[in-house]
């Protein structure tokens, strides 16, 4: 086993992403992988996965872009299918959308654009110009322009292009806001001004590769000439600038600048705007006062949100305001009068509590309709909704309804148009129940409708057909006990009455980082590629995630990372103790931070698992902060350039913990993407090459596939996604099935 003092890295040459020798290594590895495992396109799952990904039976989720001249609501959707693998951005009307087969008008065809430009464009979304800040919007009727983000091959870095929704074309050159490839952050301040951070040359990016400065860029001028209005430190993760327009809820117009000092700590600075501040500098009235930014006096690990005159503060640690009195618990959401807070500081604010967590409850998110604040929480990883009426002056809340019992389901709440409506999109799904989209109305929560489980539902609009055979499947929540005695919940999906003989092919999925929660959701690919074949599917809610709020996450940070790994091991052992499976019939899978989890399970407990899929992983924890966005994750993992390396980080660096004395490691498939500019593909490349070299003559079956496109998601279109998905599931299922047969 490698010593905790990192040796000279003889595989560092694999860090040059697109060097010929690196791409040759990837192509050689891909050929070797397919020769050994077989082409997934010839296997039992590829066609079915592809048919699901390209199916026209999927729910076309939409966003409202205002109303047309007749008053009809305009809805936009991004859609991929067999005929449009890169996708089309399209629109329809609300009345048309309610039909079984609505008529759509194509706004942008990404496939045609890619062919025209000779670039493999991948859609990364569009950010709209706010109607209330656009004089061309006909009194706030319609969104007229968007900032469109298109990535080359699926990377996080995007090209910024401005699109005119009225003409259906990109804004003409010379007038448009356009920026080349970078990890740009941009938003409209007004129709003719952007607040933008990008790669502007030397010293404009942080060590993490994100914007360090914010410029105010006026239309028709060169971005190089745009004045810098805010800047952070080189060591920050990123800075940002944007406008919060709360006038529709009785609040004010604010410009907000933020410094993300680490992944979990930030500073916020706010200034109140007038309409004149929305004009380009050359058009502002003479004598207009400069904006006065005030720093928010809150803990650096707190996050903010706002509605009307209310400022919401989400706490990641206990907080006692400086005037004393009540201490608010980690995970609490409190709120106060926004303007009073800024003018008088903490001492002048009367805090109210929106949510206080228990050991097994956590806040998820909030969203607004015209008159309601809707809050989603989790109770033992089960969803619960709360509805609050917003006071007429925009500075008070009254609870009007909440779920009496939390449910094992995934639910999503999105307002249709928070400027003018209390209607919202309500989407439900579970591990075995396909997604269903409802039209809902927050006004209904105050009506005595006791017959409906979700009494705010107006009508069912769309339902995803069952995409795999879930008949006879049951979903249960179970508990495993970790090494330190902590109860770790997990969800298990399996056939009712399944024989407990240890031979059931079982797939255990985990993540355990960055306060990201796992929970009930419908994933057709795992359904048809695993459950339909008789497999058992398990998701572990290990520490490091957000299932029980910030405390659950913080329990596995840095030196305590072992807690996440001990939790995952405990779930695996519980499955084996329950005779669901044996080590040889237990596969594990995870990606990104979950790929680091897989790497550590591989090196820590090779005896516990029969197959491993390690996707887009971090694996070299000595170098992670030097590769792409890695520096931004030091708040999660630690800093390997300090004593953190010898104190704890080396223990969780799979690349440095390959044990040459081990005769048998479980079969592992490692996958990544050349175009992943978040987690560097060198993590996967170096680990695989080192395993190949050290494992020669040993039972260390390692397979590696590097998709040349795809970004951090691993695939750029449906065919690539189906290929990568089928490759992984077929590998794991075939390996476990073979092991089960050998047990007979």
PDB file of C-alpha atoms in Angstrom, residues 8 12 22 24 175 202 391 435 452 494 506 521 534 587 616 694:
ATOM      1  CA  UNK A   8       6.176  11.355  -7.391  1.00  0.00           C
ATOM      2  CA  UNK A  12       0.678  12.767 -14.182  1.00  0.00           C
ATOM      3  CA  UNK A  22      -3.963  10.760 -23.504  1.00  0.00           C
ATOM      4  CA  UNK A  24      -4.766   7.364 -27.501  1.00  0.00           C
ATOM      5  CA  UNK A 175     -26.162  44.472 -30.871  1.00  0.00           C
ATOM      6  CA  UNK A 202      -5.345  37.309 -16.538  1.00  0.00           C
ATOM      7  CA  UNK A 391     -49.398  39.268   3.719  1.00  0.00           C
ATOM      8  CA  UNK A 435     -44.079  10.816 -12.874  1.00  0.00           C
ATOM      9  CA  UNK A 452     -58.491  14.460  -2.198  1.00  0.00           C
ATOM     10  CA  UNK A 494     -37.632  -5.672  -4.656  1.00  0.00           C
ATOM     11  CA  UNK A 506     -28.479  -6.420  -5.590  1.00  0.00           C
ATOM     12  CA  UNK A 521     -37.901   9.047  -7.570  1.00  0.00           C
ATOM     13  CA  UNK A 534     -35.175  -9.638 -11.044  1.00  0.00           C
ATOM     14  CA  UNK A 587     -22.884  -4.504  -6.774  1.00  0.00           C
ATOM     15  CA  UNK A 616     -16.907  10.409 -13.358  1.00  0.00           C
ATOM     16  CA  UNK A 694       0.265  -3.017 -10.330  1.00  0.00           C
TER      17      UNK A 694
END
